[in-house]
Amino acid sequence: MSAAAAATVLENLPPSLDSTAEQPPLFDGTTRLYTAYICPYAQRVWITRNFKGLQNEIKLVPLNLQDRPAWYKEKVYPPNKVPALEHNGKITGESLDLVKYLDANFEGPSITPDDPAKKQFADELLSYSDTFVGSVFSSFKGDVANEVDPVFDFLENSLSRFNDGPFFLGQFSLVDIAYIPFIERFQVFLSEVLKYDITEGRPKLAALIEEANKLEAYKPTKVDPKQTVEAFRKRLTAQ
């Protein structure tokens, strides 16, 4: 199944649960993804769920992170973060671990490459993802162009490694899932607020974004740009 053809299931997204909401049943045989519509880490797992066509197998339980229910920390996931997955009588977290877990334990198109060279490069890019995110966030109060040029140039060069498609490993994979939620937000905020275009002089990055925006697995997970700007402005003033 192609990336564009995957995840054609349409669903009505449930409202976010706040501190007044009742806790859903726990360990009743339902697989639940505790998430937040605004969170890029949780978005990684949401995209994976959709791409593998698991909308009917994994129920979304979105939380309001500004007013999250007390029962989530007390009874579901003590770290009190999203994402978290309820499956087979246990709760697990950490976004990239969950992306790999869904790919290994559920049916649907694989997001893990078979080719050894692609596997090795995937490991390198996944290891770099925290550096990428941290570098861009730290640039918000500095010289943006000088600080983020190297990391976005790194992405552009990485997209030149394989020529069998527009994504990091050529075809859509877990690497794209790791980066796209952050590329989405950084593109909006850097352009709108700091007047920096991440795609200028980077045609492969522009093509990645264009192709990602066509993915049915990704479209329903995208954040309202106004929410992104508001959230990042708060982060900027809090630094």
PDB file of C-alpha atoms in Angstrom:
ATOM      1  CA  MET A   1       0.000   0.000   0.000  1.00  0.00           C
ATOM      2  CA  SER A   2       1.351   3.412  -0.902  1.00  0.00           C
ATOM      3  CA  ALA A   3       1.788   6.168   1.668  1.00  0.00           C
ATOM      4  CA  ALA A   4      -0.880   8.289   0.019  1.00  0.00           C
ATOM      5  CA  ALA A   5      -3.374   5.418  -0.090  1.00  0.00           C
ATOM      6  CA  ALA A   6      -2.969   4.352   3.529  1.00  0.00           C
ATOM      7  CA  ALA A   7      -5.304   5.419   6.306  1.00  0.00           C
ATOM      8  CA  THR A   8      -8.473   6.209   4.388  1.00  0.00           C
ATOM      9  CA  VAL A   9     -10.633   5.606   7.473  1.00  0.00           C
ATOM     10  CA  LEU A  10     -12.552   8.746   8.394  1.00  0.00           C
ATOM     11  CA  GLU A  11     -13.232   9.330  12.064  1.00  0.00           C
ATOM     12  CA  ASN A  12     -14.863  11.920  14.242  1.00  0.00           C
ATOM     13  CA  LEU A  13     -12.227  13.097  16.667  1.00  0.00           C
ATOM     14  CA  PRO A  14     -13.330  12.966  20.309  1.00  0.00           C
ATOM     15  CA  PRO A  15     -13.160  16.087  22.482  1.00  0.00           C
ATOM     16  CA  SER A  16     -10.213  16.558  24.820  1.00  0.00           C
ATOM     17  CA  LEU A  17     -10.755  15.436  28.399  1.00  0.00           C
ATOM     18  CA  ASP A  18     -10.176  17.997  31.144  1.00  0.00           C
ATOM     19  CA  SER A  19     -10.044  17.780  34.937  1.00  0.00           C
ATOM     20  CA  THR A  20     -13.814  17.339  35.155  1.00  0.00           C
ATOM     21  CA  ALA A  21     -13.917  14.320  32.843  1.00  0.00           C
ATOM     22  CA  GLU A  22     -14.508  10.801  34.073  1.00  0.00           C
ATOM     23  CA  GLN A  23     -11.759   8.260  33.546  1.00  0.00           C
ATOM     24  CA  PRO A  24     -12.376   5.741  30.764  1.00  0.00           C
ATOM     25  CA  PRO A  25     -12.324   2.085  31.841  1.00  0.00           C
ATOM     26  CA  LEU A  26      -8.789   0.766  32.326  1.00  0.00           C
ATOM     27  CA  PHE A  27      -7.603  -2.609  31.033  1.00  0.00           C
ATOM     28  CA  ASP A  28     -11.016  -3.622  29.692  1.00  0.00           C
ATOM     29  CA  GLY A  29      -9.526  -5.042  26.500  1.00  0.00           C
ATOM     30  CA  THR A  30      -9.665  -1.777  24.557  1.00  0.00           C
ATOM     31  CA  THR A  31      -6.394  -0.459  23.168  1.00  0.00           C
ATOM     32  CA  ARG A  32      -6.164   3.268  23.902  1.00  0.00           C
ATOM     33  CA  LEU A  33      -3.759   5.956  22.785  1.00  0.00           C
ATOM     34  CA  TYR A  34      -3.654   8.755  25.356  1.00  0.00           C
ATOM     35  CA  THR A  35      -2.717  11.812  23.381  1.00  0.00           C
ATOM     36  CA  ALA A  36      -3.077  15.585  23.044  1.00  0.00           C
ATOM     37  CA  TYR A  37      -3.950  17.253  19.785  1.00  0.00           C
ATOM     38  CA  ILE A  38      -1.376  20.006  20.357  1.00  0.00           C
ATOM     39  CA  CYS A  39       1.565  17.725  21.232  1.00  0.00           C
ATOM     40  CA  PRO A  40       4.120  16.913  18.484  1.00  0.00           C
ATOM     41  CA  TYR A  41       5.406  13.872  20.363  1.00  0.00           C
ATOM     42  CA  ALA A  42       1.942  12.393  20.621  1.00  0.00           C
ATOM     43  CA  GLN A  43       1.341  13.298  16.977  1.00  0.00           C
ATOM     44  CA  ARG A  44       4.105  10.880  15.993  1.00  0.00           C
ATOM     45  CA  VAL A  45       2.144   7.936  17.378  1.00  0.00           C
ATOM     46  CA  TRP A  46      -1.152   9.245  16.029  1.00  0.00           C
ATOM     47  CA  ILE A  47       0.295   9.408  12.504  1.00  0.00           C
ATOM     48  CA  THR A  48       1.631   5.864  12.884  1.00  0.00           C
ATOM     49  CA  ARG A  49      -1.783   4.609  14.026  1.00  0.00           C
ATOM     50  CA  ASN A  50      -3.448   6.236  11.043  1.00  0.00           C
ATOM     51  CA  PHE A  51      -0.870   5.126   8.494  1.00  0.00           C
ATOM     52  CA  LYS A  52      -1.247   1.517   9.580  1.00  0.00           C
ATOM     53  CA  GLY A  53      -5.040   1.822   9.362  1.00  0.00           C
ATOM     54  CA  LEU A  54      -5.611   1.177  13.066  1.00  0.00           C
ATOM     55  CA  GLN A  55      -8.334   3.753  13.675  1.00  0.00           C
ATOM     56  CA  ASN A  56     -10.787   1.021  14.658  1.00  0.00           C
ATOM     57  CA  GLU A  57      -8.253  -0.945  16.697  1.00  0.00           C
ATOM     58  CA  ILE A  58      -6.746   1.888  18.760  1.00  0.00           C
ATOM     59  CA  LYS A  59      -9.060   4.386  20.436  1.00  0.00           C
ATOM     60  CA  LEU A  60      -7.885   7.971  20.846  1.00  0.00           C
ATOM     61  CA  VAL A  61      -8.164   9.441  24.340  1.00  0.00           C
ATOM     62  CA  PRO A  62      -7.163  13.103  23.939  1.00  0.00           C
ATOM     63  CA  LEU A  63      -6.285  15.111  27.039  1.00  0.00           C
ATOM     64  CA  ASN A  64      -6.335  18.841  27.718  1.00  0.00           C
ATOM     65  CA  LEU A  65      -2.750  19.409  28.796  1.00  0.00           C
ATOM     66  CA  GLN A  66      -3.587  22.767  30.371  1.00  0.00           C
ATOM     67  CA  ASP A  67      -6.236  21.175  32.586  1.00  0.00           C
ATOM     68  CA  ARG A  68      -5.445  17.482  32.553  1.00  0.00           C
ATOM     69  CA  PRO A  69      -7.444  15.030  34.667  1.00  0.00           C
ATOM     70  CA  ALA A  70      -5.886  14.015  37.979  1.00  0.00           C
ATOM     71  CA  TRP A  71      -6.738  10.376  37.304  1.00  0.00           C
ATOM     72  CA  TYR A  72      -4.316  10.276  34.383  1.00  0.00           C
ATOM     73  CA  LYS A  73      -1.263  10.663  36.635  1.00  0.00           C
ATOM     74  CA  GLU A  74      -2.733   8.803  39.577  1.00  0.00           C
ATOM     75  CA  LYS A  75      -4.168   5.756  37.834  1.00  0.00           C
ATOM     76  CA  VAL A  76      -3.008   5.602  34.212  1.00  0.00           C
ATOM     77  CA  TYR A  77       0.501   6.957  33.590  1.00  0.00           C
ATOM     78  CA  PRO A  78       2.450   8.368  36.562  1.00  0.00           C
ATOM     79  CA  PRO A  79       4.910  10.388  34.401  1.00  0.00           C
ATOM     80  CA  ASN A  80       1.780  12.389  33.452  1.00  0.00           C
ATOM     81  CA  LYS A  81       2.965  12.890  29.859  1.00  0.00           C
ATOM     82  CA  VAL A  82       1.584  12.021  26.461  1.00  0.00           C
ATOM     83  CA  PRO A  83       1.675   9.888  24.462  1.00  0.00           C
ATOM     84  CA  ALA A  84       0.930   6.711  26.366  1.00  0.00           C
ATOM     85  CA  LEU A  85      -0.493   3.456  25.037  1.00  0.00           C
ATOM     86  CA  GLU A  86      -2.803   1.084  26.877  1.00  0.00           C
ATOM     87  CA  HIS A  87      -2.377  -2.364  25.344  1.00  0.00           C
ATOM     88  CA  ASN A  88      -2.363  -5.929  26.626  1.00  0.00           C
ATOM     89  CA  GLY A  89      -2.824  -4.938  30.247  1.00  0.00           C
ATOM     90  CA  LYS A  90      -0.046  -2.389  30.494  1.00  0.00           C
ATOM     91  CA  ILE A  91       0.679   1.293  29.863  1.00  0.00           C
ATOM     92  CA  THR A  92       3.801   2.343  27.988  1.00  0.00           C
ATOM     93  CA  GLY A  93       5.114   5.709  26.878  1.00  0.00           C
ATOM     94  CA  GLU A  94       7.833   7.565  24.932  1.00  0.00           C
ATOM     95  CA  SER A  95       6.874   8.533  21.408  1.00  0.00           C
ATOM     96  CA  LEU A  96       9.557   6.850  19.303  1.00  0.00           C
ATOM     97  CA  ASP A  97       9.312   3.652  21.354  1.00  0.00           C
ATOM     98  CA  LEU A  98       5.563   3.626  20.737  1.00  0.00           C
ATOM     99  CA  VAL A  99       5.991   4.261  17.008  1.00  0.00           C
ATOM    100  CA  LYS A 100       8.222   1.183  16.815  1.00  0.00           C
ATOM    101  CA  TYR A 101       5.867  -0.799  19.072  1.00  0.00           C
ATOM    102  CA  LEU A 102       2.848  -0.154  16.850  1.00  0.00           C
ATOM    103  CA  ASP A 103       4.838  -1.143  13.783  1.00  0.00           C
ATOM    104  CA  ALA A 104       6.022  -4.395  15.365  1.00  0.00           C
ATOM    105  CA  ASN A 105       2.786  -5.462  17.055  1.00  0.00           C
ATOM    106  CA  PHE A 106      -0.053  -4.405  14.750  1.00  0.00           C
ATOM    107  CA  GLU A 107      -1.095  -5.125  11.183  1.00  0.00           C
ATOM    108  CA  GLY A 108      -0.750  -2.563   8.416  1.00  0.00           C
ATOM    109  CA  PRO A 109       1.924  -1.105   6.132  1.00  0.00           C
ATOM    110  CA  SER A 110       5.414  -1.269   7.596  1.00  0.00           C
ATOM    111  CA  ILE A 111       7.231   1.971   8.413  1.00  0.00           C
ATOM    112  CA  THR A 112      10.552   0.220   9.078  1.00  0.00           C
ATOM    113  CA  PRO A 113      12.950  -0.233   6.135  1.00  0.00           C
ATOM    114  CA  ASP A 114      14.249  -3.659   5.154  1.00  0.00           C
ATOM    115  CA  ASP A 115      17.356  -2.362   3.407  1.00  0.00           C
ATOM    116  CA  PRO A 116      20.399  -2.457   5.771  1.00  0.00           C
ATOM    117  CA  ALA A 117      21.731   0.887   4.542  1.00  0.00           C
ATOM    118  CA  LYS A 118      18.366   2.522   5.139  1.00  0.00           C
ATOM    119  CA  LYS A 119      18.096   0.921   8.576  1.00  0.00           C
ATOM    120  CA  GLN A 120      21.479   2.313   9.563  1.00  0.00           C
ATOM    121  CA  PHE A 121      20.634   5.783   8.267  1.00  0.00           C
ATOM    122  CA  ALA A 122      17.276   5.637  10.030  1.00  0.00           C
ATOM    123  CA  ASP A 123      19.043   4.984  13.332  1.00  0.00           C
ATOM    124  CA  GLU A 124      21.344   7.951  12.709  1.00  0.00           C
ATOM    125  CA  LEU A 125      18.458  10.298  11.930  1.00  0.00           C
ATOM    126  CA  LEU A 126      16.371   9.132  14.877  1.00  0.00           C
ATOM    127  CA  SER A 127      19.343   9.735  17.169  1.00  0.00           C
ATOM    128  CA  TYR A 128      19.703  13.243  15.745  1.00  0.00           C
ATOM    129  CA  SER A 129      16.043  14.174  16.176  1.00  0.00           C
ATOM    130  CA  ASP A 130      16.393  15.479  19.742  1.00  0.00           C
ATOM    131  CA  THR A 131      19.374  17.607  18.692  1.00  0.00           C
ATOM    132  CA  PHE A 132      17.326  19.034  15.828  1.00  0.00           C
ATOM    133  CA  VAL A 133      14.380  19.911  18.063  1.00  0.00           C
ATOM    134  CA  GLY A 134      16.554  21.368  20.811  1.00  0.00           C
ATOM    135  CA  SER A 135      18.623  23.456  18.411  1.00  0.00           C
ATOM    136  CA  VAL A 136      15.583  25.068  16.823  1.00  0.00           C
ATOM    137  CA  PHE A 137      13.899  25.800  20.144  1.00  0.00           C
ATOM    138  CA  SER A 138      17.085  27.361  21.533  1.00  0.00           C
ATOM    139  CA  SER A 139      17.344  29.627  18.479  1.00  0.00           C
ATOM    140  CA  PHE A 140      14.113  31.466  19.258  1.00  0.00           C
ATOM    141  CA  LYS A 141      15.923  34.031  21.407  1.00  0.00           C
ATOM    142  CA  GLY A 142      19.137  34.125  19.454  1.00  0.00           C
ATOM    143  CA  ASP A 143      20.326  34.714  15.902  1.00  0.00           C
ATOM    144  CA  VAL A 144      17.799  32.459  14.223  1.00  0.00           C
ATOM    145  CA  ALA A 145      19.402  32.169  10.806  1.00  0.00           C
ATOM    146  CA  ASN A 146      22.889  31.395  12.125  1.00  0.00           C
ATOM    147  CA  GLU A 147      21.596  28.912  14.658  1.00  0.00           C
ATOM    148  CA  VAL A 148      19.071  26.988  12.570  1.00  0.00           C
ATOM    149  CA  ASP A 149      20.717  27.121   9.141  1.00  0.00           C
ATOM    150  CA  PRO A 150      23.016  24.177  10.017  1.00  0.00           C
ATOM    151  CA  VAL A 151      20.229  21.919  11.310  1.00  0.00           C
ATOM    152  CA  PHE A 152      17.896  22.558   8.388  1.00  0.00           C
ATOM    153  CA  ASP A 153      20.832  22.171   5.989  1.00  0.00           C
ATOM    154  CA  PHE A 154      21.485  18.827   7.667  1.00  0.00           C
ATOM    155  CA  LEU A 155      17.917  17.773   6.881  1.00  0.00           C
ATOM    156  CA  GLU A 156      18.260  18.955   3.282  1.00  0.00           C
ATOM    157  CA  ASN A 157      21.464  16.959   2.833  1.00  0.00           C
ATOM    158  CA  SER A 158      19.912  13.924   4.502  1.00  0.00           C
ATOM    159  CA  LEU A 159      17.074  14.019   1.993  1.00  0.00           C
ATOM    160  CA  SER A 160      19.665  13.548  -0.762  1.00  0.00           C
ATOM    161  CA  ARG A 161      20.844  10.176   0.547  1.00  0.00           C
ATOM    162  CA  PHE A 162      18.203   8.072  -1.243  1.00  0.00           C
ATOM    163  CA  ASN A 163      16.581   8.976  -4.550  1.00  0.00           C
ATOM    164  CA  ASP A 164      13.660   6.525  -4.691  1.00  0.00           C
ATOM    165  CA  GLY A 165      11.181   8.998  -3.202  1.00  0.00           C
ATOM    166  CA  PRO A 166      10.781  12.395  -1.528  1.00  0.00           C
ATOM    167  CA  PHE A 167      11.115  11.204   2.072  1.00  0.00           C
ATOM    168  CA  PHE A 168      14.167  10.711   4.283  1.00  0.00           C
ATOM    169  CA  LEU A 169      14.600   7.064   3.300  1.00  0.00           C
ATOM    170  CA  GLY A 170      13.044   7.562  -0.121  1.00  0.00           C
ATOM    171  CA  GLN A 171       9.742   5.994   0.894  1.00  0.00           C
ATOM    172  CA  PHE A 172       7.673   7.124   3.882  1.00  0.00           C
ATOM    173  CA  SER A 173       9.030   5.692   7.141  1.00  0.00           C
ATOM    174  CA  LEU A 174       9.319   6.127  10.880  1.00  0.00           C
ATOM    175  CA  VAL A 175      11.995   8.786  10.277  1.00  0.00           C
ATOM    176  CA  ASP A 176       9.468  11.053   8.582  1.00  0.00           C
ATOM    177  CA  ILE A 177       7.057  10.392  11.424  1.00  0.00           C
ATOM    178  CA  ALA A 178       9.728  11.481  13.920  1.00  0.00           C
ATOM    179  CA  TYR A 179      10.464  14.773  12.143  1.00  0.00           C
ATOM    180  CA  ILE A 180       7.277  15.930  10.418  1.00  0.00           C
ATOM    181  CA  PRO A 181       5.371  17.090  13.537  1.00  0.00           C
ATOM    182  CA  PHE A 182       8.255  19.388  14.429  1.00  0.00           C
ATOM    183  CA  ILE A 183       8.936  20.544  10.866  1.00  0.00           C
ATOM    184  CA  GLU A 184       5.245  21.460  10.656  1.00  0.00           C
ATOM    185  CA  ARG A 185       5.393  23.635  13.770  1.00  0.00           C
ATOM    186  CA  PHE A 186       8.807  25.155  13.132  1.00  0.00           C
ATOM    187  CA  GLN A 187       7.843  26.152   9.593  1.00  0.00           C
ATOM    188  CA  VAL A 188       4.799  28.026  10.873  1.00  0.00           C
ATOM    189  CA  PHE A 189       6.430  29.755  13.817  1.00  0.00           C
ATOM    190  CA  LEU A 190       9.725  30.662  12.169  1.00  0.00           C
ATOM    191  CA  SER A 191       7.906  32.102   9.156  1.00  0.00           C
ATOM    192  CA  GLU A 192       5.100  33.917  10.952  1.00  0.00           C
ATOM    193  CA  VAL A 193       6.999  35.293  13.930  1.00  0.00           C
ATOM    194  CA  LEU A 194      10.699  35.284  13.102  1.00  0.00           C
ATOM    195  CA  LYS A 195      10.426  35.761   9.306  1.00  0.00           C
ATOM    196  CA  TYR A 196      12.619  32.773   8.512  1.00  0.00           C
ATOM    197  CA  ASP A 197      11.627  30.458   5.650  1.00  0.00           C
ATOM    198  CA  ILE A 198      12.917  26.947   6.327  1.00  0.00           C
ATOM    199  CA  THR A 199      12.409  25.902   2.693  1.00  0.00           C
ATOM    200  CA  GLU A 200      14.356  28.764   1.076  1.00  0.00           C
ATOM    201  CA  GLY A 201      17.246  27.185  -0.809  1.00  0.00           C
ATOM    202  CA  ARG A 202      16.128  23.746   0.341  1.00  0.00           C
ATOM    203  CA  PRO A 203      14.046  22.213  -2.458  1.00  0.00           C
ATOM    204  CA  LYS A 204      14.148  18.690  -1.026  1.00  0.00           C
ATOM    205  CA  LEU A 205      12.783  19.862   2.307  1.00  0.00           C
ATOM    206  CA  ALA A 206      10.065  21.764   0.453  1.00  0.00           C
ATOM    207  CA  ALA A 207       9.220  18.584  -1.488  1.00  0.00           C
ATOM    208  CA  LEU A 208       9.089  16.548   1.728  1.00  0.00           C
ATOM    209  CA  ILE A 209       6.590  18.995   3.235  1.00  0.00           C
ATOM    210  CA  GLU A 210       4.517  19.025   0.042  1.00  0.00           C
ATOM    211  CA  GLU A 211       4.339  15.240  -0.112  1.00  0.00           C
ATOM    212  CA  ALA A 212       3.657  14.888   3.612  1.00  0.00           C
ATOM    213  CA  ASN A 213       0.699  17.238   3.290  1.00  0.00           C
ATOM    214  CA  LYS A 214      -0.870  14.767   0.843  1.00  0.00           C
ATOM    215  CA  LEU A 215      -0.808  11.890   3.324  1.00  0.00           C
ATOM    216  CA  GLU A 216      -4.225  10.871   4.613  1.00  0.00           C
ATOM    217  CA  ALA A 217      -2.530   9.551   7.749  1.00  0.00           C
ATOM    218  CA  TYR A 218      -1.106  12.991   8.494  1.00  0.00           C
ATOM    219  CA  LYS A 219      -3.818  15.439   7.418  1.00  0.00           C
ATOM    220  CA  PRO A 220      -6.191  14.955  10.394  1.00  0.00           C
ATOM    221  CA  THR A 221      -3.320  15.257  12.876  1.00  0.00           C
ATOM    222  CA  LYS A 222      -2.172  18.709  11.779  1.00  0.00           C
ATOM    223  CA  VAL A 223      -2.378  21.538  14.288  1.00  0.00           C
ATOM    224  CA  ASP A 224      -4.109  24.869  13.708  1.00  0.00           C
ATOM    225  CA  PRO A 225      -1.225  27.237  12.867  1.00  0.00           C
ATOM    226  CA  LYS A 226      -2.659  29.835  15.255  1.00  0.00           C
ATOM    227  CA  GLN A 227      -2.367  27.329  18.104  1.00  0.00           C
ATOM    228  CA  THR A 228       1.235  26.663  17.167  1.00  0.00           C
ATOM    229  CA  VAL A 229       2.129  30.358  17.173  1.00  0.00           C
ATOM    230  CA  GLU A 230       0.366  30.895  20.498  1.00  0.00           C
ATOM    231  CA  ALA A 231       2.040  27.900  22.149  1.00  0.00           C
ATOM    232  CA  PHE A 232       5.500  28.823  20.895  1.00  0.00           C
ATOM    233  CA  ARG A 233       5.077  32.476  21.879  1.00  0.00           C
ATOM    234  CA  LYS A 234       4.378  31.292  25.424  1.00  0.00           C
ATOM    235  CA  ARG A 235       7.468  29.115  25.300  1.00  0.00           C
ATOM    236  CA  LEU A 236       9.528  32.052  24.024  1.00  0.00           C
ATOM    237  CA  THR A 237       8.405  34.398  26.802  1.00  0.00           C
ATOM    238  CA  ALA A 238       8.979  31.695  29.399  1.00  0.00           C
ATOM    239  CA  GLN A 239      12.619  31.181  28.369  1.00  0.00           C
TER     240      GLN A 239
END
